[in-house]
Amino acid sequence: MSVSELRNAAGDPAGSAASSCATSRRATAAVLRAWSIEDLRRIAKKRLPRAVFDFYDGGAEDEATLRANRAAFERVRIAPRTLVDVTRVDTSTTVLGGRSAMPIAVGPTGAPGFGWPLGDVGIARAAAAAGIPYTLSTMATASLERVAREAPGRLWFQAYVFKQREITMALIERARRLGYEALMITVDVPVGGKRERDFRNDFAVPFRFTPRNVLDFAMHPGWVLSVLRHGMPVLENVAEFNPEANDAAEIASSIGRFWDPAFDWSRMKEIRDRWPKKLLVKGVLRGDDAERLAALGVDAIVVSNHGGRQLDGASAALDALPQVVRAVNRKASVMVDGGVRRGVDVVKALALGADAVMLGRATLMGACAAGEAGARRALEILRDELVRAMQLTGVTAVGQIGPELIAPSPAGATPCP
Ligand SMILES: Cc1cc2nc3c(=O)[nH]c(=O)nc-3n(C[C@H](O)[C@H](O)[C@H](O)COP(=O)(O)O)c2cc1C
């Protein structure tokens, strides 16, 4: 997809900077009227061409795992304590050895720049402002260097493992040189998931202009203007590895072909041996895998099914959490992601044994709605909800959240005599 093709699709709106700024101001005003992550998602949906929104919003195949992630959070109920002085609540905690204003880290999401120019930088800056760690994806639309320069907070780097070892090792070396505090290896992508929304929307790559998606772009002139003004997003970390691909969408798809389906325990150990700082492994859903990773010296396990984008039919992340927590037995930290949309979800995850949660679409949808302002709004909403949920649960510090706060499931409830 080139800028000139976009211009044609949009009827050449002349790329006016003034109108792009006005769009940005309107978007910022709109997110201040968002009261939930779902509100931000709705704003993003309206703003983005369908093909782009669906790329972020969608999951694999029937999206059963995507739905299951949310359903698992909704099934868990809390038994709140009463008569506790909750005037003051402290949401801060230690996450992976460093202080974090909340038991939350922003997880990696690829290609946010399609949703908002340099959306990655916006999310990273919002995370820094909220006092929580940010994870930059290999598939980011901002380079390791750019984010290190422009975002002041705690930075982690997520690496995919490529067939060509030197690509992975070069990325890891860049992260080390730039002072990224932790490395996250994602292990649930031996091959790409089958995301049918992308096929149906012709988001499949190489990008093809079809009557459907040209109309789709034409109906979203605000988005088109912002792309015209800022240029096509580039997957800055990996662009150099596939010079024939000429835009982010093409690279995103073609680079997937370079992921290594043979990546296994021995190479995982190699990475552990090569990376001296904190190491997280993301995409674990089994107790035995988690136990083995902890024994290998991994510092944190992220219980995750990639937001339902990989194996459709995989367990909901929250359902898999308790067995991972038991298996790891405090030898490593445990985090969970997949479906975190409310502050109370953080309380539920911690009560089930997580040390922290990670966000994917929550901040991504914020950024798609209004860039950094939208991502900040997402974190503000979650912070406000977390404080309120802690107060209503009767806890004043993160350390007070434990399994005794989980209400017995209705099936296990004892009927009155
Ligand atoms: C658009 C999109 C891109 C993603 N890109 C990556 C990625 O580059 N690396 C990765 O490890 N996980 C990636 N993920 C998965 C997220 O890190 C996270 O596991 C998932 O979004 C959590 O589910 P939730 O967004 O429903 O809360 C991506 C998720 C989405 C929605």
PDB file of N, CA, C and O in Angstrom, residues 49-81:
ATOM      1  N   PRO A  49     -10.158   2.462   9.255  1.00  0.00           N
ATOM      2  CA  PRO A  49     -10.711   1.580   8.225  1.00  0.00           C
ATOM      3  C   PRO A  49     -10.941   0.205   8.843  1.00  0.00           C
ATOM      4  O   PRO A  49     -10.195  -0.220   9.723  1.00  0.00           O
ATOM      5  N   ARG A  50     -11.950  -0.459   8.362  1.00  0.00           N
ATOM      6  CA  ARG A  50     -12.308  -1.738   8.955  1.00  0.00           C
ATOM      7  C   ARG A  50     -11.145  -2.747   8.927  1.00  0.00           C
ATOM      8  O   ARG A  50     -10.924  -3.492   9.877  1.00  0.00           O
ATOM      9  N   ALA A  51     -10.414  -2.744   7.798  1.00  0.00           N
ATOM     10  CA  ALA A  51      -9.316  -3.715   7.674  1.00  0.00           C
ATOM     11  C   ALA A  51      -8.286  -3.509   8.784  1.00  0.00           C
ATOM     12  O   ALA A  51      -7.735  -4.467   9.322  1.00  0.00           O
ATOM     13  N   VAL A  52      -8.054  -2.247   9.130  1.00  0.00           N
ATOM     14  CA  VAL A  52      -7.048  -1.943  10.155  1.00  0.00           C
ATOM     15  C   VAL A  52      -7.606  -2.276  11.540  1.00  0.00           C
ATOM     16  O   VAL A  52      -6.954  -2.931  12.358  1.00  0.00           O
ATOM     17  N   PHE A  53      -8.847  -1.838  11.794  1.00  0.00           N
ATOM     18  CA  PHE A  53      -9.452  -2.137  13.099  1.00  0.00           C
ATOM     19  C   PHE A  53      -9.500  -3.647  13.338  1.00  0.00           C
ATOM     20  O   PHE A  53      -9.158  -4.133  14.420  1.00  0.00           O
ATOM     21  N   ASP A  54      -9.924  -4.376  12.333  1.00  0.00           N
ATOM     22  CA  ASP A  54     -10.054  -5.835  12.499  1.00  0.00           C
ATOM     23  C   ASP A  54      -8.703  -6.502  12.737  1.00  0.00           C
ATOM     24  O   ASP A  54      -8.624  -7.504  13.445  1.00  0.00           O
ATOM     25  N   PHE A  55      -7.658  -5.954  12.145  1.00  0.00           N
ATOM     26  CA  PHE A  55      -6.324  -6.510  12.384  1.00  0.00           C
ATOM     27  C   PHE A  55      -5.997  -6.451  13.879  1.00  0.00           C
ATOM     28  O   PHE A  55      -5.440  -7.381  14.456  1.00  0.00           O
ATOM     29  N   TYR A  56      -6.371  -5.357  14.533  1.00  0.00           N
ATOM     30  CA  TYR A  56      -6.100  -5.218  15.972  1.00  0.00           C
ATOM     31  C   TYR A  56      -7.102  -5.999  16.831  1.00  0.00           C
ATOM     32  O   TYR A  56      -6.748  -6.592  17.844  1.00  0.00           O
ATOM     33  N   ASP A  57      -8.334  -5.937  16.405  1.00  0.00           N
ATOM     34  CA  ASP A  57      -9.422  -6.447  17.252  1.00  0.00           C
ATOM     35  C   ASP A  57      -9.586  -7.960  17.151  1.00  0.00           C
ATOM     36  O   ASP A  57     -10.030  -8.607  18.099  1.00  0.00           O
ATOM     37  N   GLY A  58      -9.185  -8.511  16.029  1.00  0.00           N
ATOM     38  CA  GLY A  58      -9.555  -9.889  15.710  1.00  0.00           C
ATOM     39  C   GLY A  58      -8.684 -10.939  16.357  1.00  0.00           C
ATOM     40  O   GLY A  58      -7.626 -10.666  16.929  1.00  0.00           O
ATOM     41  N   GLY A  59      -9.180 -12.184  16.275  1.00  0.00           N
ATOM     42  CA  GLY A  59      -8.422 -13.332  16.753  1.00  0.00           C
ATOM     43  C   GLY A  59      -8.354 -14.379  15.658  1.00  0.00           C
ATOM     44  O   GLY A  59      -8.694 -14.108  14.503  1.00  0.00           O
ATOM     45  N   ALA A  60      -7.925 -15.576  16.039  1.00  0.00           N
ATOM     46  CA  ALA A  60      -7.759 -16.637  15.049  1.00  0.00           C
ATOM     47  C   ALA A  60      -9.079 -17.401  14.851  1.00  0.00           C
ATOM     48  O   ALA A  60      -9.893 -17.524  15.772  1.00  0.00           O
ATOM     49  N   GLU A  61      -9.273 -17.869  13.643  1.00  0.00           N
ATOM     50  CA  GLU A  61     -10.379 -18.767  13.256  1.00  0.00           C
ATOM     51  C   GLU A  61     -11.733 -18.312  13.814  1.00  0.00           C
ATOM     52  O   GLU A  61     -12.188 -17.231  13.509  1.00  0.00           O
ATOM     53  N   ASP A  62     -12.369 -19.143  14.675  1.00  0.00           N
ATOM     54  CA  ASP A  62     -13.710 -18.778  15.172  1.00  0.00           C
ATOM     55  C   ASP A  62     -13.662 -17.801  16.346  1.00  0.00           C
ATOM     56  O   ASP A  62     -14.699 -17.476  16.919  1.00  0.00           O
ATOM     57  N   GLU A  63     -12.479 -17.419  16.753  1.00  0.00           N
ATOM     58  CA  GLU A  63     -12.280 -16.460  17.853  1.00  0.00           C
ATOM     59  C   GLU A  63     -12.835 -16.976  19.178  1.00  0.00           C
ATOM     60  O   GLU A  63     -13.238 -16.203  20.056  1.00  0.00           O
ATOM     61  N   ALA A  64     -12.867 -18.294  19.330  1.00  0.00           N
ATOM     62  CA  ALA A  64     -13.386 -18.890  20.566  1.00  0.00           C
ATOM     63  C   ALA A  64     -12.462 -18.560  21.744  1.00  0.00           C
ATOM     64  O   ALA A  64     -12.929 -18.232  22.839  1.00  0.00           O
ATOM     65  N   THR A  65     -11.161 -18.615  21.515  1.00  0.00           N
ATOM     66  CA  THR A  65     -10.215 -18.320  22.602  1.00  0.00           C
ATOM     67  C   THR A  65     -10.236 -16.833  22.942  1.00  0.00           C
ATOM     68  O   THR A  65     -10.162 -16.455  24.110  1.00  0.00           O
ATOM     69  N   LEU A  66     -10.393 -16.016  21.911  1.00  0.00           N
ATOM     70  CA  LEU A  66     -10.516 -14.569  22.144  1.00  0.00           C
ATOM     71  C   LEU A  66     -11.689 -14.299  23.094  1.00  0.00           C
ATOM     72  O   LEU A  66     -11.555 -13.574  24.090  1.00  0.00           O
ATOM     73  N   ARG A  67     -12.839 -14.905  22.810  1.00  0.00           N
ATOM     74  CA  ARG A  67     -14.017 -14.692  23.677  1.00  0.00           C
ATOM     75  C   ARG A  67     -13.806 -15.325  25.048  1.00  0.00           C
ATOM     76  O   ARG A  67     -14.211 -14.791  26.071  1.00  0.00           O
ATOM     77  N   ALA A  68     -13.146 -16.498  25.055  1.00  0.00           N
ATOM     78  CA  ALA A  68     -12.944 -17.218  26.319  1.00  0.00           C
ATOM     79  C   ALA A  68     -12.106 -16.393  27.306  1.00  0.00           C
ATOM     80  O   ALA A  68     -12.317 -16.457  28.516  1.00  0.00           O
ATOM     81  N   ASN A  69     -11.160 -15.618  26.776  1.00  0.00           N
ATOM     82  CA  ASN A  69     -10.341 -14.777  27.665  1.00  0.00           C
ATOM     83  C   ASN A  69     -11.221 -13.843  28.486  1.00  0.00           C
ATOM     84  O   ASN A  69     -11.055 -13.699  29.693  1.00  0.00           O
ATOM     85  N   ARG A  70     -12.160 -13.207  27.818  1.00  0.00           N
ATOM     86  CA  ARG A  70     -13.064 -12.280  28.535  1.00  0.00           C
ATOM     87  C   ARG A  70     -14.014 -13.053  29.445  1.00  0.00           C
ATOM     88  O   ARG A  70     -14.259 -12.683  30.589  1.00  0.00           O
ATOM     89  N   ALA A  71     -14.547 -14.147  28.913  1.00  0.00           N
ATOM     90  CA  ALA A  71     -15.529 -14.925  29.682  1.00  0.00           C
ATOM     91  C   ALA A  71     -14.903 -15.411  30.987  1.00  0.00           C
ATOM     92  O   ALA A  71     -15.571 -15.439  32.029  1.00  0.00           O
ATOM     93  N   ALA A  72     -13.618 -15.772  30.939  1.00  0.00           N
ATOM     94  CA  ALA A  72     -12.964 -16.277  32.154  1.00  0.00           C
ATOM     95  C   ALA A  72     -12.929 -15.187  33.222  1.00  0.00           C
ATOM     96  O   ALA A  72     -13.185 -15.454  34.400  1.00  0.00           O
ATOM     97  N   PHE A  73     -12.619 -13.955  32.819  1.00  0.00           N
ATOM     98  CA  PHE A  73     -12.627 -12.860  33.801  1.00  0.00           C
ATOM     99  C   PHE A  73     -14.042 -12.643  34.337  1.00  0.00           C
ATOM    100  O   PHE A  73     -14.240 -12.384  35.521  1.00  0.00           O
ATOM    101  N   GLU A  74     -15.022 -12.740  33.441  1.00  0.00           N
ATOM    102  CA  GLU A  74     -16.393 -12.460  33.875  1.00  0.00           C
ATOM    103  C   GLU A  74     -16.930 -13.543  34.807  1.00  0.00           C
ATOM    104  O   GLU A  74     -17.785 -13.278  35.648  1.00  0.00           O
ATOM    105  N   ARG A  75     -16.421 -14.765  34.666  1.00  0.00           N
ATOM    106  CA  ARG A  75     -16.885 -15.865  35.532  1.00  0.00           C
ATOM    107  C   ARG A  75     -16.395 -15.725  36.968  1.00  0.00           C
ATOM    108  O   ARG A  75     -17.061 -16.146  37.894  1.00  0.00           O
ATOM    109  N   VAL A  76     -15.201 -15.159  37.128  1.00  0.00           N
ATOM    110  CA  VAL A  76     -14.630 -15.073  38.490  1.00  0.00           C
ATOM    111  C   VAL A  76     -15.382 -14.004  39.285  1.00  0.00           C
ATOM    112  O   VAL A  76     -15.623 -12.903  38.801  1.00  0.00           O
ATOM    113  N   ARG A  77     -15.739 -14.349  40.507  1.00  0.00           N
ATOM    114  CA  ARG A  77     -16.435 -13.407  41.385  1.00  0.00           C
ATOM    115  C   ARG A  77     -15.617 -13.182  42.643  1.00  0.00           C
ATOM    116  O   ARG A  77     -14.944 -14.080  43.129  1.00  0.00           O
ATOM    117  N   ILE A  78     -15.750 -11.969  43.167  1.00  0.00           N
ATOM    118  CA  ILE A  78     -14.986 -11.600  44.367  1.00  0.00           C
ATOM    119  C   ILE A  78     -15.921 -11.581  45.581  1.00  0.00           C
ATOM    120  O   ILE A  78     -17.079 -11.167  45.464  1.00  0.00           O
ATOM    121  N   ALA A  79     -15.405 -12.025  46.699  1.00  0.00           N
ATOM    122  CA  ALA A  79     -16.142 -11.902  47.964  1.00  0.00           C
ATOM    123  C   ALA A  79     -15.489 -10.750  48.734  1.00  0.00           C
ATOM    124  O   ALA A  79     -14.455 -10.930  49.377  1.00  0.00           O
ATOM    125  N   PRO A  80     -16.060  -9.539  48.635  1.00  0.00           N
ATOM    126  CA  PRO A  80     -15.373  -8.368  49.212  1.00  0.00           C
ATOM    127  C   PRO A  80     -15.429  -8.354  50.741  1.00  0.00           C
ATOM    128  O   PRO A  80     -16.389  -8.822  51.341  1.00  0.00           O
ATOM    129  N   ARG A  81     -14.365  -7.811  51.340  1.00  0.00           N
ATOM    130  CA  ARG A  81     -14.370  -7.574  52.788  1.00  0.00           C
ATOM    131  C   ARG A  81     -15.104  -6.265  53.047  1.00  0.00           C
ATOM    132  O   ARG A  81     -14.992  -5.316  52.261  1.00  0.00           O
TER     133      ARG A  81
END
